[in-house]
Coordinates of C-alpha atoms (C1' of nucleotides) in Angstrom, one line a residue:
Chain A
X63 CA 183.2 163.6 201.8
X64 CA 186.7 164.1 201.5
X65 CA 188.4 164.8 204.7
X66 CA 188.9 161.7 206.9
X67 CA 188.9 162.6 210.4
X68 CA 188.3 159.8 212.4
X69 CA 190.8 157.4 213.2
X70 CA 191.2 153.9 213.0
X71 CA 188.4 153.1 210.0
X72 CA 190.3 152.4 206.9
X73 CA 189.2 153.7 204.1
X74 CA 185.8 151.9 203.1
X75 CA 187.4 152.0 199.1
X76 CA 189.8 149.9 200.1
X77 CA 189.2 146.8 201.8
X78 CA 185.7 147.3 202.7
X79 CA 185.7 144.0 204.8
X80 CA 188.2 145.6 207.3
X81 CA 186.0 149.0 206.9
X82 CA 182.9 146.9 207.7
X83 CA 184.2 145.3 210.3
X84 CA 186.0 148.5 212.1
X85 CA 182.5 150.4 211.3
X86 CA 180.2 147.9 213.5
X87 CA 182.6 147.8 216.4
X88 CA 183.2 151.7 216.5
X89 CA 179.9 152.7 216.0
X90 CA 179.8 150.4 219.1
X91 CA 176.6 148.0 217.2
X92 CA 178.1 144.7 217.8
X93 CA 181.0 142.6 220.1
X94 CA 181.8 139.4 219.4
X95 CA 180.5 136.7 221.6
X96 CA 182.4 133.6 222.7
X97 CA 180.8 130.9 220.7
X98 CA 182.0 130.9 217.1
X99 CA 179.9 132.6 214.8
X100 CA 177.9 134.9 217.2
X101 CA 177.3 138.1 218.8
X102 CA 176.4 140.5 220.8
X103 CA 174.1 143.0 219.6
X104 CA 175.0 145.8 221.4
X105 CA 172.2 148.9 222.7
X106 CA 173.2 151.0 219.6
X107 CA 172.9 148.1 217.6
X108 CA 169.7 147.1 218.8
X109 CA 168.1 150.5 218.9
X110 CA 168.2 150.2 215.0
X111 CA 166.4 146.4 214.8
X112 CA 164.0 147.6 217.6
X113 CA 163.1 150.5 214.6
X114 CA 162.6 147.9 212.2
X115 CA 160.9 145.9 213.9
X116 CA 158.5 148.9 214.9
X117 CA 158.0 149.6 211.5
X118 CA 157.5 146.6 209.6
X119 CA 155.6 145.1 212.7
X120 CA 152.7 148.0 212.0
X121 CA 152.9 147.0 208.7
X122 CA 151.9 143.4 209.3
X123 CA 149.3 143.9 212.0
X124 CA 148.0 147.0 209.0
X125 CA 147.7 143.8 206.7
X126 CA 145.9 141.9 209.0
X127 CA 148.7 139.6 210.7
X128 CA 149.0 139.2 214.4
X129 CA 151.8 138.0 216.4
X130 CA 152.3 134.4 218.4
X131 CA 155.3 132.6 219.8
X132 CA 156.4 128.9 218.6
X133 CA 158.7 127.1 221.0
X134 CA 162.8 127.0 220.0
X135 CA 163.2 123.1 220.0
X136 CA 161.8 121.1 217.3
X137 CA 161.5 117.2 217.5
X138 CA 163.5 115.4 214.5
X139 CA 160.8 114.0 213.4
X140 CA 158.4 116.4 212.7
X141 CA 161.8 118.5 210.8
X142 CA 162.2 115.1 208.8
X143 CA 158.3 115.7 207.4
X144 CA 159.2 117.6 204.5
X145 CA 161.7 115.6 202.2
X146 CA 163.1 118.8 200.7
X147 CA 162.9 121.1 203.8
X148 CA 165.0 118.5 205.8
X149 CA 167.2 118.8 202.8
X150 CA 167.8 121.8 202.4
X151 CA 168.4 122.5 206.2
X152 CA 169.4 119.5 207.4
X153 CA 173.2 120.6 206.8
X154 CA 173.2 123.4 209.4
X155 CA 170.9 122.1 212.3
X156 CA 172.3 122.1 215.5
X157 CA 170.6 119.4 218.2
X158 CA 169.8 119.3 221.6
X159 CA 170.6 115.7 222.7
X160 CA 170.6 115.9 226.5
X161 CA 168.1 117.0 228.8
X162 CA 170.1 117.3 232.1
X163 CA 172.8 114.2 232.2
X164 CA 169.9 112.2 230.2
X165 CA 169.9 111.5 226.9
X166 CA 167.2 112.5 224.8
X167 CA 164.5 109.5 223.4
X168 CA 164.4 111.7 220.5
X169 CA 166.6 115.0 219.3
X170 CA 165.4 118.1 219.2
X171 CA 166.5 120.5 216.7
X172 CA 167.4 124.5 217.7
X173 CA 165.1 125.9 214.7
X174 CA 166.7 127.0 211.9
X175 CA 163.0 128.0 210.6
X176 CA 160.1 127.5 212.2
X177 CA 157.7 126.0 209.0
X178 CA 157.7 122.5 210.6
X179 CA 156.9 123.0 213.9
X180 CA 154.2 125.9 213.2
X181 CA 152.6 123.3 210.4
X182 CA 152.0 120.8 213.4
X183 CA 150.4 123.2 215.2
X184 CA 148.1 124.3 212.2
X185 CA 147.2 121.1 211.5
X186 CA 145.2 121.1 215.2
X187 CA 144.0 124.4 214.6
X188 CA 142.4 124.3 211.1
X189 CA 139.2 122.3 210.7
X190 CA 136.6 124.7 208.2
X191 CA 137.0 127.4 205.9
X192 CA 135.6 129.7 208.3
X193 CA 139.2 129.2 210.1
X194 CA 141.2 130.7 207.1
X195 CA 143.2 132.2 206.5
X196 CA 145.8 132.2 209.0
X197 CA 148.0 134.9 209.2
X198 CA 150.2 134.8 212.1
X199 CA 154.0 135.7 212.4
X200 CA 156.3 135.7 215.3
X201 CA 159.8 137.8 216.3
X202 CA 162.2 135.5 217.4
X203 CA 166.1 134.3 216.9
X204 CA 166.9 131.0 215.0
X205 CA 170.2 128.9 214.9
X206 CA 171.9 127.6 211.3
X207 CA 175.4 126.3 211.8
X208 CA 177.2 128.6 209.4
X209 CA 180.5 127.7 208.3
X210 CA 181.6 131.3 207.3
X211 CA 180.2 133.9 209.2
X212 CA 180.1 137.6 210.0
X213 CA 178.3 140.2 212.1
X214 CA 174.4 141.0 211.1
X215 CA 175.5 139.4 207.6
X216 CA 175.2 135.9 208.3
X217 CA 175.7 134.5 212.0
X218 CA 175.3 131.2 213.9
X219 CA 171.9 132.6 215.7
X220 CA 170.0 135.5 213.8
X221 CA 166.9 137.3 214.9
X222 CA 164.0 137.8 212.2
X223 CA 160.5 137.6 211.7
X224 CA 159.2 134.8 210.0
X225 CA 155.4 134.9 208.8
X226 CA 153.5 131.7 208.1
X227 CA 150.1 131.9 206.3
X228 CA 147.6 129.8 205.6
X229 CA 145.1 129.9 202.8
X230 CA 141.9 128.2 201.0
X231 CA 143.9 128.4 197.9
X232 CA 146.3 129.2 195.7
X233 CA 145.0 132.8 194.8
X234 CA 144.8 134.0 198.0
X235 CA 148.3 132.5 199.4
X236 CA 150.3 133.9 196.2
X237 CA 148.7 137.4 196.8
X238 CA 149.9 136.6 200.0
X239 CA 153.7 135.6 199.0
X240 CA 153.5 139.2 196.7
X241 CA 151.4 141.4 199.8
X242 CA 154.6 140.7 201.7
X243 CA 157.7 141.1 199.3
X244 CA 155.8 144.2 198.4
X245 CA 156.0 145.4 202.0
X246 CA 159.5 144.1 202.1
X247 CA 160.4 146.7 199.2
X248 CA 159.0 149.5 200.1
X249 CA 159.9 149.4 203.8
X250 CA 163.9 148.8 203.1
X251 CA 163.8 151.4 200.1
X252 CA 161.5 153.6 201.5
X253 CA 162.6 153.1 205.4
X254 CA 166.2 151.9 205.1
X255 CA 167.3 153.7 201.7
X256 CA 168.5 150.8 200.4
X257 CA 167.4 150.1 196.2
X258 CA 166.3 146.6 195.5
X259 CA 165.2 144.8 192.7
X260 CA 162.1 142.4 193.4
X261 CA 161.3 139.4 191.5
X262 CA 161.4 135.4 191.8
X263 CA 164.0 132.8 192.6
X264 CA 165.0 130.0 190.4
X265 CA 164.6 126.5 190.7
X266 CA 168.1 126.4 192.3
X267 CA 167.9 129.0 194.3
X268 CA 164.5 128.8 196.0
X269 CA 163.4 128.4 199.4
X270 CA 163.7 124.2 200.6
X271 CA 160.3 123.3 200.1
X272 CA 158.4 126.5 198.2
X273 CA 157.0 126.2 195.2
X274 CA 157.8 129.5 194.3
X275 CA 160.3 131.9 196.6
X276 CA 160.3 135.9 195.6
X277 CA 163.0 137.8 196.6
X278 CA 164.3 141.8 197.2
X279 CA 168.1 141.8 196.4
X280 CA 170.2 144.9 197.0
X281 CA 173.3 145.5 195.5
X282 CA 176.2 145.9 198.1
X283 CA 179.2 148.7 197.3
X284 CA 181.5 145.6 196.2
X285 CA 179.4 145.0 194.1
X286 CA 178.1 142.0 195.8
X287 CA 174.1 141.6 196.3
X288 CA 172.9 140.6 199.0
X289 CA 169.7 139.3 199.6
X290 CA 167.4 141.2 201.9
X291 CA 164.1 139.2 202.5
X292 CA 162.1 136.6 200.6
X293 CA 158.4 135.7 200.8
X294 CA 157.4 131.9 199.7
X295 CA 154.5 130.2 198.2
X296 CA 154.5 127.0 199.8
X297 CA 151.8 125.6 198.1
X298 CA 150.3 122.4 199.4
X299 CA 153.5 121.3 200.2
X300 CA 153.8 121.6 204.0
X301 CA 150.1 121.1 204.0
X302 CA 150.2 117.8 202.5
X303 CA 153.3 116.8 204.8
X304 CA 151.3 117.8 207.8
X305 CA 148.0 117.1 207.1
X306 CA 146.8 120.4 207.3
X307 CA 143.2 120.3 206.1
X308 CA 139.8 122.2 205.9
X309 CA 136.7 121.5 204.9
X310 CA 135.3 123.6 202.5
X311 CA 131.7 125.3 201.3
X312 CA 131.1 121.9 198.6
X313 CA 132.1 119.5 201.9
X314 CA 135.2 118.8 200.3
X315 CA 138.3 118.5 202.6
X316 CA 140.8 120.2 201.1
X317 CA 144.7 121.0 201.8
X318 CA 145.9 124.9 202.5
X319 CA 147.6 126.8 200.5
X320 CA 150.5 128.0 202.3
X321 CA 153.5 131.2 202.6
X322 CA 155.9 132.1 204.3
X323 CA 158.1 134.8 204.5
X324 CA 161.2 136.8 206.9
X325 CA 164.0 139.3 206.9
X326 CA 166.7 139.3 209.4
X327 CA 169.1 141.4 211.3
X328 CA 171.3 141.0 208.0
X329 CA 169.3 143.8 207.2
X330 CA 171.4 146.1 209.7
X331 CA 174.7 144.9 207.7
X332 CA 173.2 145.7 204.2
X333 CA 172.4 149.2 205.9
X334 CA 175.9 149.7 206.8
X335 CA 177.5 148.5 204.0
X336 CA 175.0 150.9 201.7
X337 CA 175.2 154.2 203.2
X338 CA 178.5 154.0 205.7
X339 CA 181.5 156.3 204.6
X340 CA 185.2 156.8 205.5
X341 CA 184.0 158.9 209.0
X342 CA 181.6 155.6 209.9
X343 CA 178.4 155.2 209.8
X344 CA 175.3 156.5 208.3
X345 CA 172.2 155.4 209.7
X346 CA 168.7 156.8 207.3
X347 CA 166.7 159.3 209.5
X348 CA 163.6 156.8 209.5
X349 CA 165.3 153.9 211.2
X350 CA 167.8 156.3 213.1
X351 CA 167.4 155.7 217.3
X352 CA 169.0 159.4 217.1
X353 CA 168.2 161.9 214.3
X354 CA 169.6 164.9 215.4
X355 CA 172.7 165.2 218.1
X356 CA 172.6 169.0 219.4
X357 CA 176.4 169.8 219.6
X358 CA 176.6 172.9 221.8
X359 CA 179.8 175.2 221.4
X360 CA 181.7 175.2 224.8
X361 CA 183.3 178.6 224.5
X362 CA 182.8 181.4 227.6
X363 CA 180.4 181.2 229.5
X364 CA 178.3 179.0 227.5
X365 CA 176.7 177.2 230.0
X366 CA 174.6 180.0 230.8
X367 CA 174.5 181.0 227.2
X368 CA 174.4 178.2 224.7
X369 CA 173.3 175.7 227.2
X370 CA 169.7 176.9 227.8
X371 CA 169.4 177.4 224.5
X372 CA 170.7 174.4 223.0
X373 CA 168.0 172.5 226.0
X374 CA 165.4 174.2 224.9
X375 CA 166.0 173.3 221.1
X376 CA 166.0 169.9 222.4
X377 CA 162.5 170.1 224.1
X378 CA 161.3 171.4 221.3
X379 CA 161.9 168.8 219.2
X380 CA 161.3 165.9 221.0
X381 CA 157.8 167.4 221.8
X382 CA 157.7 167.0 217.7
X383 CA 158.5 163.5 218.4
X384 CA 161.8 164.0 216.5
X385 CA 164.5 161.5 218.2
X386 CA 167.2 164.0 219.7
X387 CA 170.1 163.8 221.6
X388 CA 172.0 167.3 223.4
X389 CA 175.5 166.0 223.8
X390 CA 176.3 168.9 226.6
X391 CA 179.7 166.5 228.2
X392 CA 182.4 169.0 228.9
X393 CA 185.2 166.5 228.7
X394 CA 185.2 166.5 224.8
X395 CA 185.7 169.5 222.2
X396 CA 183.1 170.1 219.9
X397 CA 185.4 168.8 217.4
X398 CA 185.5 165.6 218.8
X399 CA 181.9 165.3 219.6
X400 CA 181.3 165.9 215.3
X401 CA 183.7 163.2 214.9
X402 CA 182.2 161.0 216.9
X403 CA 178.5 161.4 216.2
X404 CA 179.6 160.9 212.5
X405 CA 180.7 157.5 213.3
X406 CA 178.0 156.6 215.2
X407 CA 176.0 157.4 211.8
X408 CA 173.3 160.2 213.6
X409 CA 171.7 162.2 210.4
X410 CA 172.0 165.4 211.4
X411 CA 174.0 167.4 213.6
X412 CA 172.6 170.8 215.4
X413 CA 175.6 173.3 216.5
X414 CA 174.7 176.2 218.8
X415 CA 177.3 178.4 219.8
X416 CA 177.6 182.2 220.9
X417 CA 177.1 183.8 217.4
X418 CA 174.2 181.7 216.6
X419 CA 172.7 183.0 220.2
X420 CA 173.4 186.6 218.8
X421 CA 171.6 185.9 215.7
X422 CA 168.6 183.9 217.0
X423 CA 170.0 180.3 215.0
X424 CA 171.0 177.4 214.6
X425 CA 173.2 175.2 212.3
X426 CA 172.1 172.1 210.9
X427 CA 174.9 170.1 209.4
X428 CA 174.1 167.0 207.5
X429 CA 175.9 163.6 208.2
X430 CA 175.9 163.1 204.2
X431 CA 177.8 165.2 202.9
X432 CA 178.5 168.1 205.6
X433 CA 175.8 170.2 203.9
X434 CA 175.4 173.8 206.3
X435 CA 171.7 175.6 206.6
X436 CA 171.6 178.5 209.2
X437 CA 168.5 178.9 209.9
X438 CA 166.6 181.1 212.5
X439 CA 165.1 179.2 215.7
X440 CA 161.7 180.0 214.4
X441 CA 162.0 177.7 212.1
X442 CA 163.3 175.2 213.6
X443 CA 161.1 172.2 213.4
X444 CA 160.1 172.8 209.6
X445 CA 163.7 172.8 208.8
X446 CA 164.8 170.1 210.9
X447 CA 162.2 168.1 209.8
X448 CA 162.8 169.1 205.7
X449 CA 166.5 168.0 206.1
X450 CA 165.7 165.0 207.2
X451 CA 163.5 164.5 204.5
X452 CA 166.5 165.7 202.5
X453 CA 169.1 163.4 204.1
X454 CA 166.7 160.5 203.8
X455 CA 165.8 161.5 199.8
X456 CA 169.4 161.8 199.4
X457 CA 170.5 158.4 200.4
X458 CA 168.8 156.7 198.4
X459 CA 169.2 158.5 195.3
X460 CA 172.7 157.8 195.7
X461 CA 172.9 154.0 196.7
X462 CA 169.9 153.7 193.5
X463 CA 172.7 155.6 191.4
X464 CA 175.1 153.6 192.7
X465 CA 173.2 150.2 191.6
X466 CA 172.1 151.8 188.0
X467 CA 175.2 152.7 187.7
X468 CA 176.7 148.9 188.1
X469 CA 173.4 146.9 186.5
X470 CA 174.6 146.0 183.1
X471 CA 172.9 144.0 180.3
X472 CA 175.6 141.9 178.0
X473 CA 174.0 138.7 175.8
X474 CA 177.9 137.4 175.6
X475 CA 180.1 135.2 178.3
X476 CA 183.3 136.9 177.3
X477 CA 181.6 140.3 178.4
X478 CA 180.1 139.2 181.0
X479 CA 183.5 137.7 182.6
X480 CA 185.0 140.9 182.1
X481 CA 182.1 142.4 184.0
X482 CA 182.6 140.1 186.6
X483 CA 186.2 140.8 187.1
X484 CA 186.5 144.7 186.8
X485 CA 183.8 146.2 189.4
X486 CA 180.8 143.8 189.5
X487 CA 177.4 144.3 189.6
X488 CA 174.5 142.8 188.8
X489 CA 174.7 141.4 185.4
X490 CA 171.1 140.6 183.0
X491 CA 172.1 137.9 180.4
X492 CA 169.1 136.5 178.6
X493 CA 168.6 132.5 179.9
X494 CA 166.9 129.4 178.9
X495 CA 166.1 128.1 182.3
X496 CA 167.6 125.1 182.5
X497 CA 169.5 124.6 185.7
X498 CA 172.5 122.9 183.9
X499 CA 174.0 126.7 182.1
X500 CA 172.7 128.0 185.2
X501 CA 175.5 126.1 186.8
X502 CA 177.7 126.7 183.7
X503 CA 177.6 130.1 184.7
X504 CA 178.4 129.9 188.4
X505 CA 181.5 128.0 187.2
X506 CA 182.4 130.4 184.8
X507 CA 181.7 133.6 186.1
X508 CA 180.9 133.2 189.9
X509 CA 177.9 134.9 189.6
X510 CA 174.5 133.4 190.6
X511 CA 170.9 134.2 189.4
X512 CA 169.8 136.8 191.6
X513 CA 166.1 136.7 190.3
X514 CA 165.0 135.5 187.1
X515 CA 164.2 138.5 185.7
X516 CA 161.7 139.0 183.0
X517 CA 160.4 137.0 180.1
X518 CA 163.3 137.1 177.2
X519 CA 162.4 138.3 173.7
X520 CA 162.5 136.9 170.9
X521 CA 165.1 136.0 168.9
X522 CA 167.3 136.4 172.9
X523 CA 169.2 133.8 173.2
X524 CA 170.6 131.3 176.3
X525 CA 174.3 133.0 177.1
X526 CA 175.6 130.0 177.7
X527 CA 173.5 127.2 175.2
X528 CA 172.4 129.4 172.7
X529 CA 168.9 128.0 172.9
X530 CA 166.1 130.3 172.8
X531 CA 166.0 132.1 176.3
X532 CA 162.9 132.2 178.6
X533 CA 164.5 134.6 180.9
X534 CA 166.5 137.8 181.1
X535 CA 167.6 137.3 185.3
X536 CA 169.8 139.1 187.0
X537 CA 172.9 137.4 188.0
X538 CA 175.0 138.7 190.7
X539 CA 177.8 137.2 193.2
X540 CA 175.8 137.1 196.2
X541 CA 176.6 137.4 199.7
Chain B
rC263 C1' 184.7 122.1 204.7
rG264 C1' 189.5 123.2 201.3
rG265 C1' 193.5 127.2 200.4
rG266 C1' 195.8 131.5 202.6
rG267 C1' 196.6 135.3 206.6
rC268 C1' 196.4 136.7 211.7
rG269 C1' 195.8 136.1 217.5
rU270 C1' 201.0 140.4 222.2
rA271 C1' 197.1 146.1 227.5
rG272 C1' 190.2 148.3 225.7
rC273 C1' 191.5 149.2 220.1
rG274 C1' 195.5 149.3 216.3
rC275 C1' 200.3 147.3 216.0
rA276 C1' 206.1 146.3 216.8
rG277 C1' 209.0 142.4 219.0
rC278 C1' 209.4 136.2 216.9
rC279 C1' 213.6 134.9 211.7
rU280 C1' 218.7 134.6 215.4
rG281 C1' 215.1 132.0 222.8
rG282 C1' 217.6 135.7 227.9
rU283 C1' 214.2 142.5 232.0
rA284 C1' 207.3 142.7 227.3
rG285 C1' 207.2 147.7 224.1
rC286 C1' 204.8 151.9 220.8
rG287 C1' 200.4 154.9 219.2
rC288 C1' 195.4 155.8 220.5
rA289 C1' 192.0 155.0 224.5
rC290 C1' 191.8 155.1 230.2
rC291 C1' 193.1 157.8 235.3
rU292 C1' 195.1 162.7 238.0
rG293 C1' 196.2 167.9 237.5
rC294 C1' 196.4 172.7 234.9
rU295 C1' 195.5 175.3 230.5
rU296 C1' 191.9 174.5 226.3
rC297 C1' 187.1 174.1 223.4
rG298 C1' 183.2 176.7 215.9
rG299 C1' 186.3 169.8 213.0
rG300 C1' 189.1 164.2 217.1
rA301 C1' 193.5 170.2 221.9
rG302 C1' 198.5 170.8 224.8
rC303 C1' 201.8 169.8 228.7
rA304 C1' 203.1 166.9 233.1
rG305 C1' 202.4 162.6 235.9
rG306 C1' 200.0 157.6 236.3
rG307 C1' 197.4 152.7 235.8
rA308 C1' 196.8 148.6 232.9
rG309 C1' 199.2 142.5 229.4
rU310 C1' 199.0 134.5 232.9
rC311 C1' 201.8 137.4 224.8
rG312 C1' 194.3 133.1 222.5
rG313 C1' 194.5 128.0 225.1
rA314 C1' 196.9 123.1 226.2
rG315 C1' 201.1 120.2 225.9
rG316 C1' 206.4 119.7 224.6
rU317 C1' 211.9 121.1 223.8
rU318 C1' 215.3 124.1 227.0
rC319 C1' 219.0 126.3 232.6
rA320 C1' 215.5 129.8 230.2
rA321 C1' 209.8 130.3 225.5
rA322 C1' 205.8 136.0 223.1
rU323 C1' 209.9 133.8 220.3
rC324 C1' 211.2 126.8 218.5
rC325 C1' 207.8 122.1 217.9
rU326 C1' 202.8 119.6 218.3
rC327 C1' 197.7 120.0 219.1
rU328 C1' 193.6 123.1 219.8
rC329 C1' 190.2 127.4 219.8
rG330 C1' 188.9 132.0 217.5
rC331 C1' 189.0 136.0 213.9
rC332 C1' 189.8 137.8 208.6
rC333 C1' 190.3 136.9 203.2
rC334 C1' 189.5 133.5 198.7
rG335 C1' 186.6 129.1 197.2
rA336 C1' 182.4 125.3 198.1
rC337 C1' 177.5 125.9 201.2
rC338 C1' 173.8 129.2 203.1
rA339 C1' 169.2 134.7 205.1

RNA sequence: CGGGGCGUAGCGCAGCCUGGUAGCGCACCUGCUUCGGGAGCAGGGAGUCGGAGGUUCAAAUCCUCUCGCCCCGACCA
């Protein structure tokens, strides 16, 4: 898209933190609250998380999950359980030390994750074998004091889903840990038209206290990934630290095997940032809270021509369960209504005026790339619904071309510095797993491993070492 | 948490260096004409200049502290 018409977003080429920032407060998603590091999720905002949440939600119940609700405050002590879980989150806890003008025996922590105090629980709840598994998730905000923030990306409180399974052992909890990350793919490539690349995290990088943490990473238009949902085998490490036991077919009690597993609200910022333009957002039809904005031309006498017309389109749809939205104010032009629909990222755009009421159509104009099809009212749903097909198929071909096109392999430092510096991307370079180059190459280079990629081959050698490498991972700046 | 930048009307900014009547564009309100890519004209409303101290006859402007936002690092979904 070439011609910039609205105002006021600058150009998403170049400073795409400004664009980013302009796009989520024009398109009227987020404000700014007054505590540091929060916000407002505004209706337009929320509309789109409401959509995930519909989606994936089906998906988890389809998989034999079922909802519950955990309480917000967690005692220190049962956060302190897990040595490496305190660890690891222990930096960005924020505590509730009064209870009125009394001060509290013990804290309680705002959760930053909910494994602790869900593990208590389980530990109650599971006696035999005939109790597992477990497989219950919940929908709710948690806190982690951030010290660099920004809307849906990463924020002081954040709403997600976090799932927490329990198993007889470790077979059924790591098909588990990949059941989920598989869902997690396919919904945000398939819903949300975002490309990611699936696969495991390294020692540094995992989740404090998995054993194993698997990961979806997209690749952001600064060449920046950003990671979009993990699933985590647990193993018996939460089980042992909360004495969560069964007793099994031989009589023999035994600890769970555990997962868990969550995406965020981030992923309405990776959305943004992947498919947003110079003229504002761009939301993909699935997730859209409106698909198609009917845009009728005010000319004449058009509310007696176009206007009937333009309703009835509008019923029509909807009774195709099709989202839709007749935009019939007379206090804008119909130039300003394209403008502004555009920003607010709707898919497709329906104009009706007097010569498409002489000739029996429509036009359908897609938010993508302005793409025209007349096309008679007759047709109307088919094509309406084939477009958004089209607009959906469409963005992600384009974000997946856009990642292919910045995935590069290199087995040299030099290179892969240059890559770094010009463009970024995500960057294989073969690996031999010890933590120490992995480091190396953060220091170097900036770049983290992303996942660990696949098994090297022989004769591959460690970029930085020179050792044999075990693994070909992607390496990426991250968000 | 370190380095840098910025807080002035709803949004984007000028004014600050060199203290002296708070301004511009968009948005908003009223009216008329318009309407197939952000319409034109005329009139109008709106700001304790992020907050708190201090210097001064006088502070948006100078000084100190503080809060917030943005960028780059370290840390993290």
């Amino acid at each position: 898209m070439s011609e910039k018409l609205v105002k006021e977003i600058p150009p998403k080429s170049e400073d795409i933190s400004k664009w980013y920032i302009s796009v989520i407060r024009k398109a009227d998603l987020v404000d700014y609250a007054p505590v540091k590091g929060m916000m407002v999720i505004k209706p337009a905002g929320y509309a789109i998380w409401e959509n995930i949440q519909k989606i994936l939600d089906k998906e988890f119940k389809k998989t034999g999950h079922t909802n519950a609700y955990f309480p917000l405050l967690i005692p220190e002590s049962l956060l302190n359980k897990e040595a490496e879980h305190v660890e690891g989150f222990s930096p960005e806890v924020a505590w509730v030390t009064m209870g009125g003008s009394e001060e509290l025996e013990e804290r309680l922590a705002i959760r930053p994750t909910s494994e602790s105090i869900i593990c208590s629980m389980y530990s109650k709840w599971i006696m035999s074998w005939r109790d597992l598994p477990v497989l219950i998730n919940q929908w709710v905000n948690v806190l982690r004091w951030e010290k660099v923030t920004r809307p849906f990306l990463r924020t002081t409180e954040f709403l997600w889903q976090e799932g927490h399974t329990a198993h007889r052992n470790k077979e059924e909890a790591m098909e588990e840990t990949l059941r989920i990350i598989n869902i997690y793919k396919n919904f945000i490539e398939n819903v949300l038209a975002i490309p990611v690349i699936m696969g495991k995290k390294s020692d540094k990088e995992r989740f404090a206290g998995a054993v194993e943490t698997y990961t979806v990473e997209a690749l952001m238009p600064d060449g920046k990934a950003l990671q979009a949902g993990t699933s985590h085998y647990l193993g018996e490490n939460f089980s042992k630290a909360f004495d969560i036991r069964y007793e099994d077919k031989d009589n023999i009690l035994k600890y769970v095997h555990q997962t868990s597993w969550g995406v965020s609200t981030r992923l309405i910022g990776g959305l943004v940032l992947t498919h947003g333009d110079d003229n504002g957002l761009v939301i993909p039809p699935k997730v859209a809270p409106t698909q198609v904005i009917i845009i009728p031309i005010s000319r004449g006498n058009w509310k007696e021509s176009v206007l009937p017309v333009a309703e009835k389109v509008k019923e029509t749809l909807e009774n195709e369960d099709i989202r839709v939205k007749l935009d019939e104010r007379e206090e804008y032009t119909p130039g300003w209504k394209f403008s502004e629909w555009e920003m607010r990222g709707v898919p497709l755009r329906i104009e009706i005026g007097p010569k498409d009421i002489e000739k029996n159509q429509v036009v359908l104009v897609s938010r993508v790339d302005r793409e025209k099809r007349f096309i008679s009212i007759e047709k109307l749903v088919d094509e309406v619904r084939k477009f958004l097909d089209d607009i959906q198929n469409s963005l992600f071909e384009k974000a997946k071309k856009f990642r292919d096109e910045h995935t590069k392999s290199t087995e040299d430092l030099e290179e892969f510095k240059k890559y770094m510096k010009e463009g970024r991307g995500f960057i294989k370079a073969p690996w031999c797993g010890d933590e120490k180059c992995e480091l190396k190459i953060k220091e170097e280079t900036t770049a983290t491993i992303r996942t660990i990629g696949e098994e090297a081959k022989e004769g591959q050698k460690c970029i930085i070492c020179g050792k044999p490498a075990k693994f070909v991972p992607f390496f990426a700046k991250s968000y």
